[in-house]
Structures are given as structure tokens and as C-alpha cells.
Tab-separated table of N, CA, C and O in Angstrom:
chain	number	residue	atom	x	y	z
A	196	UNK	N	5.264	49.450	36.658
A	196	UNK	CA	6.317	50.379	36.323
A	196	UNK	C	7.646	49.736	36.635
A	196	UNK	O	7.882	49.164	37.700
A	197	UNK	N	8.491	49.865	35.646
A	197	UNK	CA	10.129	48.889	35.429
A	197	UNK	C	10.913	50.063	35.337
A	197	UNK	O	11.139	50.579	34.242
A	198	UNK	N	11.405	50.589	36.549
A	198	UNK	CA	12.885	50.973	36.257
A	198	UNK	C	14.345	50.428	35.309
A	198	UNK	O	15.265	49.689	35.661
A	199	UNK	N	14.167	50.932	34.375
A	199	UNK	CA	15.136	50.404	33.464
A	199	UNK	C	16.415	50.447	33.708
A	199	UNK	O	17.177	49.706	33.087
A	200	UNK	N	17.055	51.682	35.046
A	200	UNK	CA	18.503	51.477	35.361
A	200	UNK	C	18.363	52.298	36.437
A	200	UNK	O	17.454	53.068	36.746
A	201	UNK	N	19.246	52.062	36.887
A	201	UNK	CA	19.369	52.861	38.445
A	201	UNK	C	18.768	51.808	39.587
A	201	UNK	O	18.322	50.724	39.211
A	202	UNK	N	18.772	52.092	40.695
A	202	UNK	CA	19.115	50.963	41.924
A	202	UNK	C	17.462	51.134	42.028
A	202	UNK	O	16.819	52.181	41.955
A	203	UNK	N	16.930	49.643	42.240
A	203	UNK	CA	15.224	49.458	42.132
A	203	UNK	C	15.405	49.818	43.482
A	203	UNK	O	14.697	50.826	43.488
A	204	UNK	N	15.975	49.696	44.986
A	204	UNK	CA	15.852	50.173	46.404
A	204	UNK	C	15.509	51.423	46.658
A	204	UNK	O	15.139	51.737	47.789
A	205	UNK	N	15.593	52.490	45.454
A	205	UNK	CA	15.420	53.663	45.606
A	205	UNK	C	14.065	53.982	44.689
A	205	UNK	O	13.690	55.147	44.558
A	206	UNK	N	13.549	53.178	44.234
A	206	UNK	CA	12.088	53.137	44.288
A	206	UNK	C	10.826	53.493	45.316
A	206	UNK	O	10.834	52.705	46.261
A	207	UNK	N	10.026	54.212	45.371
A	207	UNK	CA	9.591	54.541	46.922
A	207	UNK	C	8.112	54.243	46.353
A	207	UNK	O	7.803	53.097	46.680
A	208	UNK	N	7.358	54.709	45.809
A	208	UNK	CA	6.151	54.310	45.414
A	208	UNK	C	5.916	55.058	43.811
A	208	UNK	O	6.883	55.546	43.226
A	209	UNK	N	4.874	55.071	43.358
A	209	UNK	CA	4.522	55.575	42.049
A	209	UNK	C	2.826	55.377	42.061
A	209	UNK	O	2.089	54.702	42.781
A	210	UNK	N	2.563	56.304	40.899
A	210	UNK	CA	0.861	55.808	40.173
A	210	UNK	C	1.174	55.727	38.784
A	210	UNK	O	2.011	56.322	38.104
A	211	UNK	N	0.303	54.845	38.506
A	211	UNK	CA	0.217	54.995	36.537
A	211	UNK	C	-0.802	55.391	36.161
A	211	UNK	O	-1.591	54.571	36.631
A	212	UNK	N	-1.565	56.357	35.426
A	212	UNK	CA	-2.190	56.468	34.712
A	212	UNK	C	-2.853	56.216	33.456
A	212	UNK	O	-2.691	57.027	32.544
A	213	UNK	N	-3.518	55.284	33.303
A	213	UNK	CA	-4.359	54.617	32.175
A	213	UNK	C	-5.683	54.933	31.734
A	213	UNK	O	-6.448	55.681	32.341
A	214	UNK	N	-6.004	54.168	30.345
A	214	UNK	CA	-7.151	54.969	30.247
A	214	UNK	C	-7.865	53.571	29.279
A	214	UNK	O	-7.352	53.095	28.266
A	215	UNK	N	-9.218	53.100	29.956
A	215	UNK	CA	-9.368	52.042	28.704
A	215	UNK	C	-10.775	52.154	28.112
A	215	UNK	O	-11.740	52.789	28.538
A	216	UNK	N	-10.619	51.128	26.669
A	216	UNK	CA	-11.694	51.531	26.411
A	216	UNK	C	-12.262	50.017	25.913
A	216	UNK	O	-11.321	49.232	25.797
A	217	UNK	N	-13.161	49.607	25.692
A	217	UNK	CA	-14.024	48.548	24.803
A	217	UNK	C	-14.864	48.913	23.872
A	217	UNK	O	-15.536	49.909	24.142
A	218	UNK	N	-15.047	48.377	22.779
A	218	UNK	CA	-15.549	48.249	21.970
A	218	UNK	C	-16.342	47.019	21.607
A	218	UNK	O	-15.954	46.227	20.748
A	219	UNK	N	-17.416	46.889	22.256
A	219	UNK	CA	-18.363	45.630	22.071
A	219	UNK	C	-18.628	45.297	20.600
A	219	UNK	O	-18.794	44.089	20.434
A	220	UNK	N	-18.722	46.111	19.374
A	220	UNK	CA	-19.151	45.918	18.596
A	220	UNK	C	-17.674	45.181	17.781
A	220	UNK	O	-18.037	44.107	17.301
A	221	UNK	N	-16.484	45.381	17.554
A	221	UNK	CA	-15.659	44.846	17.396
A	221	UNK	C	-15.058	43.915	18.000
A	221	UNK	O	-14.422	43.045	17.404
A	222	UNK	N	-15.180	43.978	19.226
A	222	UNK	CA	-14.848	42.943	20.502
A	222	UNK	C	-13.256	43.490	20.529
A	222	UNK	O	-12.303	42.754	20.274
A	223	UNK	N	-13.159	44.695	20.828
A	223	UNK	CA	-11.397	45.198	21.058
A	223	UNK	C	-11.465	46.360	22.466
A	223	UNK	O	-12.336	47.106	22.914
A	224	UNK	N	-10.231	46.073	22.789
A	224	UNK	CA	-9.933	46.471	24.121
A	224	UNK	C	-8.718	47.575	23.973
A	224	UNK	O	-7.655	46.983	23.785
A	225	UNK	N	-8.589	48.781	23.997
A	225	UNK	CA	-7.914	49.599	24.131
A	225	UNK	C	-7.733	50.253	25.172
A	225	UNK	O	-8.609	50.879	25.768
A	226	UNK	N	-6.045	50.122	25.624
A	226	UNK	CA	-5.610	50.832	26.744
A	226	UNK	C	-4.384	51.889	26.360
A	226	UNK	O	-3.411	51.698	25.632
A	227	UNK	N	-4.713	52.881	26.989
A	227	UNK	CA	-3.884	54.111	26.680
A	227	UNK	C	-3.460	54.505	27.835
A	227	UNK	O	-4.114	55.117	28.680
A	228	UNK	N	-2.039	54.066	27.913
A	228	UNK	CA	-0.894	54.355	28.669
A	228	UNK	C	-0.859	56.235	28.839
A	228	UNK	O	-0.519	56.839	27.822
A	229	UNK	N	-1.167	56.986	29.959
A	229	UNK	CA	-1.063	58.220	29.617
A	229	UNK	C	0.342	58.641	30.340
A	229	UNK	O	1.221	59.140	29.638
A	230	UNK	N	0.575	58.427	31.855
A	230	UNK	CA	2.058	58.696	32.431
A	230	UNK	C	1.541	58.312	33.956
A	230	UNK	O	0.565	58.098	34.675
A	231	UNK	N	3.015	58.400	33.867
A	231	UNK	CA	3.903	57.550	35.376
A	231	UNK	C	4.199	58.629	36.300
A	231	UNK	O	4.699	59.612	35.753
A	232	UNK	N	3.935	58.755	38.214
A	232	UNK	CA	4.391	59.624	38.572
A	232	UNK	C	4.656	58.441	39.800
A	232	UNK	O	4.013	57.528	40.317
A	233	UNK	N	6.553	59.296	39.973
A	233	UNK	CA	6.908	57.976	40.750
A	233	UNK	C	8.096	58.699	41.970
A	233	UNK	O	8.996	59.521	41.797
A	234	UNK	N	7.672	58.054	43.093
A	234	UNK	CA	8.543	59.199	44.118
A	234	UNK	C	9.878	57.555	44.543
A	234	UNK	O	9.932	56.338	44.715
A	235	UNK	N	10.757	58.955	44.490
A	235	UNK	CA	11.932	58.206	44.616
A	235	UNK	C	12.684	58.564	45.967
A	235	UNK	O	12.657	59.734	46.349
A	236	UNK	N	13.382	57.560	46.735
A	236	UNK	CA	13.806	57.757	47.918
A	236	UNK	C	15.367	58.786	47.969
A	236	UNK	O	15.584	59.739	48.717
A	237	UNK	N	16.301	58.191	46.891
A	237	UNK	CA	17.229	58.863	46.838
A	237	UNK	C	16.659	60.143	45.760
A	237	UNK	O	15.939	59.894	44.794
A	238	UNK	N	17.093	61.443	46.100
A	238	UNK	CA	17.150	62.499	45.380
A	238	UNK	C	18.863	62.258	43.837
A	238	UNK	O	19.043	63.023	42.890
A	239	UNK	N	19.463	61.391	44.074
A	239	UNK	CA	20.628	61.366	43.568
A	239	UNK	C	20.361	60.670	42.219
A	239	UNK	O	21.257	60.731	41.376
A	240	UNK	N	19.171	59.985	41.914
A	240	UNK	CA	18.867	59.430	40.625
A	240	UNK	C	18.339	59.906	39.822
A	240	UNK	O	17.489	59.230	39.242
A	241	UNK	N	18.473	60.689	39.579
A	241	UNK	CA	17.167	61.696	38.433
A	241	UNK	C	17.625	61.167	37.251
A	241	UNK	O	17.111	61.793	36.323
A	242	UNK	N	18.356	60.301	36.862
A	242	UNK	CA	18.762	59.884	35.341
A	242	UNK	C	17.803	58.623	35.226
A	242	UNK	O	17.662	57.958	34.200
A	243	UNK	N	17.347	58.462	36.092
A	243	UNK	CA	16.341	56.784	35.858
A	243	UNK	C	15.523	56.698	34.933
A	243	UNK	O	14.876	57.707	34.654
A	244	UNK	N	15.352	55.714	34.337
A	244	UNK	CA	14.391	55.715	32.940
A	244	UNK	C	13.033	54.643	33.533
A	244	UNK	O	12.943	53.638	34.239
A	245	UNK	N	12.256	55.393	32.897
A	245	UNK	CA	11.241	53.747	33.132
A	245	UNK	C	10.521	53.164	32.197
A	245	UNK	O	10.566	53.836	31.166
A	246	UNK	N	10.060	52.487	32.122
A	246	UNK	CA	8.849	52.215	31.117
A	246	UNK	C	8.212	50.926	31.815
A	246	UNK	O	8.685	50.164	32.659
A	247	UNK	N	6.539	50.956	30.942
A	247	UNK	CA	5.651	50.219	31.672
A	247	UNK	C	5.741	48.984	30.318
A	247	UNK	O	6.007	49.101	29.122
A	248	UNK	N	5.357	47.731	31.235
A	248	UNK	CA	5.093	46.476	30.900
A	248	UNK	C	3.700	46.202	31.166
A	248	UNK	O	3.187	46.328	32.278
A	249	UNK	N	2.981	45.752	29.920
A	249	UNK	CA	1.182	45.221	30.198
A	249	UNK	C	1.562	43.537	29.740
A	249	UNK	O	2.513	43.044	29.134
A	250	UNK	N	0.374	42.989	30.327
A	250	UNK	CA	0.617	41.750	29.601
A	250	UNK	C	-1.654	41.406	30.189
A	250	UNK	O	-2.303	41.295	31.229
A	251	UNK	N	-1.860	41.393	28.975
A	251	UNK	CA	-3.288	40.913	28.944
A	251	UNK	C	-3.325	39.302	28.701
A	251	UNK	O	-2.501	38.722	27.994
A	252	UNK	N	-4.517	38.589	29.465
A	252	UNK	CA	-4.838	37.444	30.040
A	252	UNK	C	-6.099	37.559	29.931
A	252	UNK	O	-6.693	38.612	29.702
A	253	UNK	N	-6.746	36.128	30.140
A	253	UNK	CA	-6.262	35.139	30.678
A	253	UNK	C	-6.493	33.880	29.127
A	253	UNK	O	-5.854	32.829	29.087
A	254	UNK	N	-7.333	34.224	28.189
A	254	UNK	CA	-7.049	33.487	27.136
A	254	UNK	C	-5.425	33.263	26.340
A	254	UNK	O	-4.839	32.255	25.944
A	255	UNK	N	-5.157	34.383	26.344
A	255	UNK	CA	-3.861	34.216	25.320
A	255	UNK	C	-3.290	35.620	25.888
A	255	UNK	O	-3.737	36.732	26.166
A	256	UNK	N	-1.991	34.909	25.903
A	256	UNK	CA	-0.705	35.838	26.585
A	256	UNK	C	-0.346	36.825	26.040
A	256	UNK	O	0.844	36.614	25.805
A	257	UNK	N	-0.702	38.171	25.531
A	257	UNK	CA	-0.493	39.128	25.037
A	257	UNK	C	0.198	40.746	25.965
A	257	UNK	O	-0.374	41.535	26.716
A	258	UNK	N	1.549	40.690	25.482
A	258	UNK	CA	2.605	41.507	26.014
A	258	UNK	C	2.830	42.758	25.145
A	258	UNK	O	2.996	42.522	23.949
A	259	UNK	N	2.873	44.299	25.609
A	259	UNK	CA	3.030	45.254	25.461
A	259	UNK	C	4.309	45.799	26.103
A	259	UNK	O	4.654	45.101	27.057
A	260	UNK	N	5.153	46.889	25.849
A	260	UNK	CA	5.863	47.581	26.543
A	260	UNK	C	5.894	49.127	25.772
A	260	UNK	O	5.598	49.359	24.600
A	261	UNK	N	6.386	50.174	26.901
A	261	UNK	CA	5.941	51.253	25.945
A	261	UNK	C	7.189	52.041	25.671
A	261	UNK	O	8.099	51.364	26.150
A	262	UNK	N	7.764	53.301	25.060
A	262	UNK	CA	8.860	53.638	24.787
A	262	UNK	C	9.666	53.424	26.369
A	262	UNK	O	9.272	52.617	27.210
A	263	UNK	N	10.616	54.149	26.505
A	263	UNK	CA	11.258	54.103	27.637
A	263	UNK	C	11.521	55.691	27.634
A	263	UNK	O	12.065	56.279	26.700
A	264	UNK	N	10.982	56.400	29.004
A	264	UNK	CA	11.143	57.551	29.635
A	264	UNK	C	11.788	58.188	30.747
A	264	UNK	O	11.758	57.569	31.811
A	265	UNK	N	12.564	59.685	30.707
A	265	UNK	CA	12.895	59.825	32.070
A	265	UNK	C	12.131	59.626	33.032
A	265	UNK	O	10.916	59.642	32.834
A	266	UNK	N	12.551	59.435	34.060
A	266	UNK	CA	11.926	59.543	34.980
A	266	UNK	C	11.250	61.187	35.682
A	266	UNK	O	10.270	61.182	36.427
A	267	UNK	N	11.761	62.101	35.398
A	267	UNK	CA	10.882	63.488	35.752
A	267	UNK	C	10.022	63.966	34.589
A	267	UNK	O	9.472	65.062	34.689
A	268	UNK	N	9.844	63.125	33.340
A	268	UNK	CA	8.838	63.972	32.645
A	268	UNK	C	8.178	62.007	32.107
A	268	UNK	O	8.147	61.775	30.898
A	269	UNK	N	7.791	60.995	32.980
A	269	UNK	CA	7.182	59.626	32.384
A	269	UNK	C	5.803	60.167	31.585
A	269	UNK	O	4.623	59.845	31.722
A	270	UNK	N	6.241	60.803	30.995
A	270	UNK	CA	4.651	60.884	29.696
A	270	UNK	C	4.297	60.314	28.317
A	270	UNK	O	4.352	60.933	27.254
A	271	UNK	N	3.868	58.844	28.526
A	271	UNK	CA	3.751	58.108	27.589
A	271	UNK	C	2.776	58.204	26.422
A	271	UNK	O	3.073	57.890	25.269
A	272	UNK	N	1.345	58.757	26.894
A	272	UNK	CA	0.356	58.446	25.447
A	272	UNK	C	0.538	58.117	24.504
A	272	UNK	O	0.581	58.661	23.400
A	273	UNK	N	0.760	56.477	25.106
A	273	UNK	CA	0.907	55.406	24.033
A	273	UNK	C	-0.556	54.371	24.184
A	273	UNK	O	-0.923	53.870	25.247
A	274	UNK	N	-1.294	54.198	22.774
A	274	UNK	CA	-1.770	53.186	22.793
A	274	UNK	C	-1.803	51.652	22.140
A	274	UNK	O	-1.591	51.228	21.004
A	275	UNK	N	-2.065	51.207	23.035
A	275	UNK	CA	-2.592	49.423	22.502
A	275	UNK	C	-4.036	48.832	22.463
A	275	UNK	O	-4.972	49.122	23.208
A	276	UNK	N	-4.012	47.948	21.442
A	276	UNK	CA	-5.065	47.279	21.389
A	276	UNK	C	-5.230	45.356	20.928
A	276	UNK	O	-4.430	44.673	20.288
A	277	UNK	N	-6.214	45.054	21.385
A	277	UNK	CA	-6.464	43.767	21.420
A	277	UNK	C	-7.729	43.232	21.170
A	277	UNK	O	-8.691	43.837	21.643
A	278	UNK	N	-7.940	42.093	20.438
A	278	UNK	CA	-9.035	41.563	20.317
A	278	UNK	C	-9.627	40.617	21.517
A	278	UNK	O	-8.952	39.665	21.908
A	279	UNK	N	-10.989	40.923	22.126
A	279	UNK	CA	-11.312	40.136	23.198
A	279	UNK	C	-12.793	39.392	22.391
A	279	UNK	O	-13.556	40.010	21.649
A	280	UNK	N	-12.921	37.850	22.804
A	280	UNK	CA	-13.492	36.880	22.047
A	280	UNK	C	-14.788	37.271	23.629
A	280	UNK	O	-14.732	37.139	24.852
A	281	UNK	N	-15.895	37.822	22.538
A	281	UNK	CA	-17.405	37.944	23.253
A	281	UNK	C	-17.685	37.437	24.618
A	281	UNK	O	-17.334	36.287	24.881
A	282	UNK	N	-18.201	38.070	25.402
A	282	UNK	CA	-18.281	37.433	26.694
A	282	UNK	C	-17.059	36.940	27.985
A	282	UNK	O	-17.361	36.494	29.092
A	283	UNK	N	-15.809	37.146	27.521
A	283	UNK	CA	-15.138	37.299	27.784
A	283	UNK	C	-14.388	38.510	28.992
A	283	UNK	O	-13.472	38.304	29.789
A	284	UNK	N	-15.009	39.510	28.797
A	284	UNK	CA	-14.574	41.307	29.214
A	284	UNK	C	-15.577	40.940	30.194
A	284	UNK	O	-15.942	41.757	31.040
């Protein structure tokens, strides 16, 4: 989770919620970004935006990012997908 503005010190912790799936018969990997819940130290930032960064490995460098959200409602259900080469997963 990337705070897109506002002071990263006032970051206090967070969870993300994901959801994945495989598909052996295609050899594809789907992850569905569902939302972000993220406690913040200062009460004075409620304008903070965030959005999440994936980056799948270790064959080939494949980078995701998802819209960009407030921070009191991070509800993304966004998905991605990727091809994973057999035996691999």
C-alpha cells in the first residue's frame, strides 16, 4: 500500500485484502485487489489517497497498479491477470 500524498510518517499500519485464483488448465493467475484498511497516526489527513502496487516474479517482471483511492472508503475490486508457464505456481 503507496500513499500517494500526504506525509508517509503518519502511516501507522494497514491490511490489504486480496483474493487469488489459478487456473491450471490455462496456466493463469488471477488476483483481485478487493480493499485497503489503513490506520493512520495523525487524525488531520483524511485527504490521503492510496493505491496498491503488485509486481509478479520471479520469471518475468510483471507490474500492476490499481486506480487511486481515498483513503476512508480504499475499495478497489480490481482485477489482474497473468500467464504462469506450468510448474512454475
Amino acid at each position: 500500500l503507496i500513499p500517494t500524498n500526504g506525509p508517509s510518517q503518519s502511516l501507522s499500519s494497514g491490511q490489504l485484502e486480496i483474493r487469488l485464483k489459478y487456473d491450471i488448465k490455462n496456466s493463469k493467475v488471477w488476483i483481485f485487489v478487493l480493499k485497503a484498511t489503513l490506520e493512520m497516526n495523525d487524525t488531520s489527513v483524511k485527504q490521503t489517497l492510496v493505491q496498491v502496487h503488485l509486481t509478479a516474479l520471479p520469471t518475468k517482471r510483471i507490474r500492476y497498479r490499481t486506480r487511486v483511492k481515498p483513503i476512508e472508503n480504499a475499495m478497489f475490486a480490481e482485477e489482474f491477470f497473468f500467464k504462469v508457464p506450468p510448474g512454475n505456481f
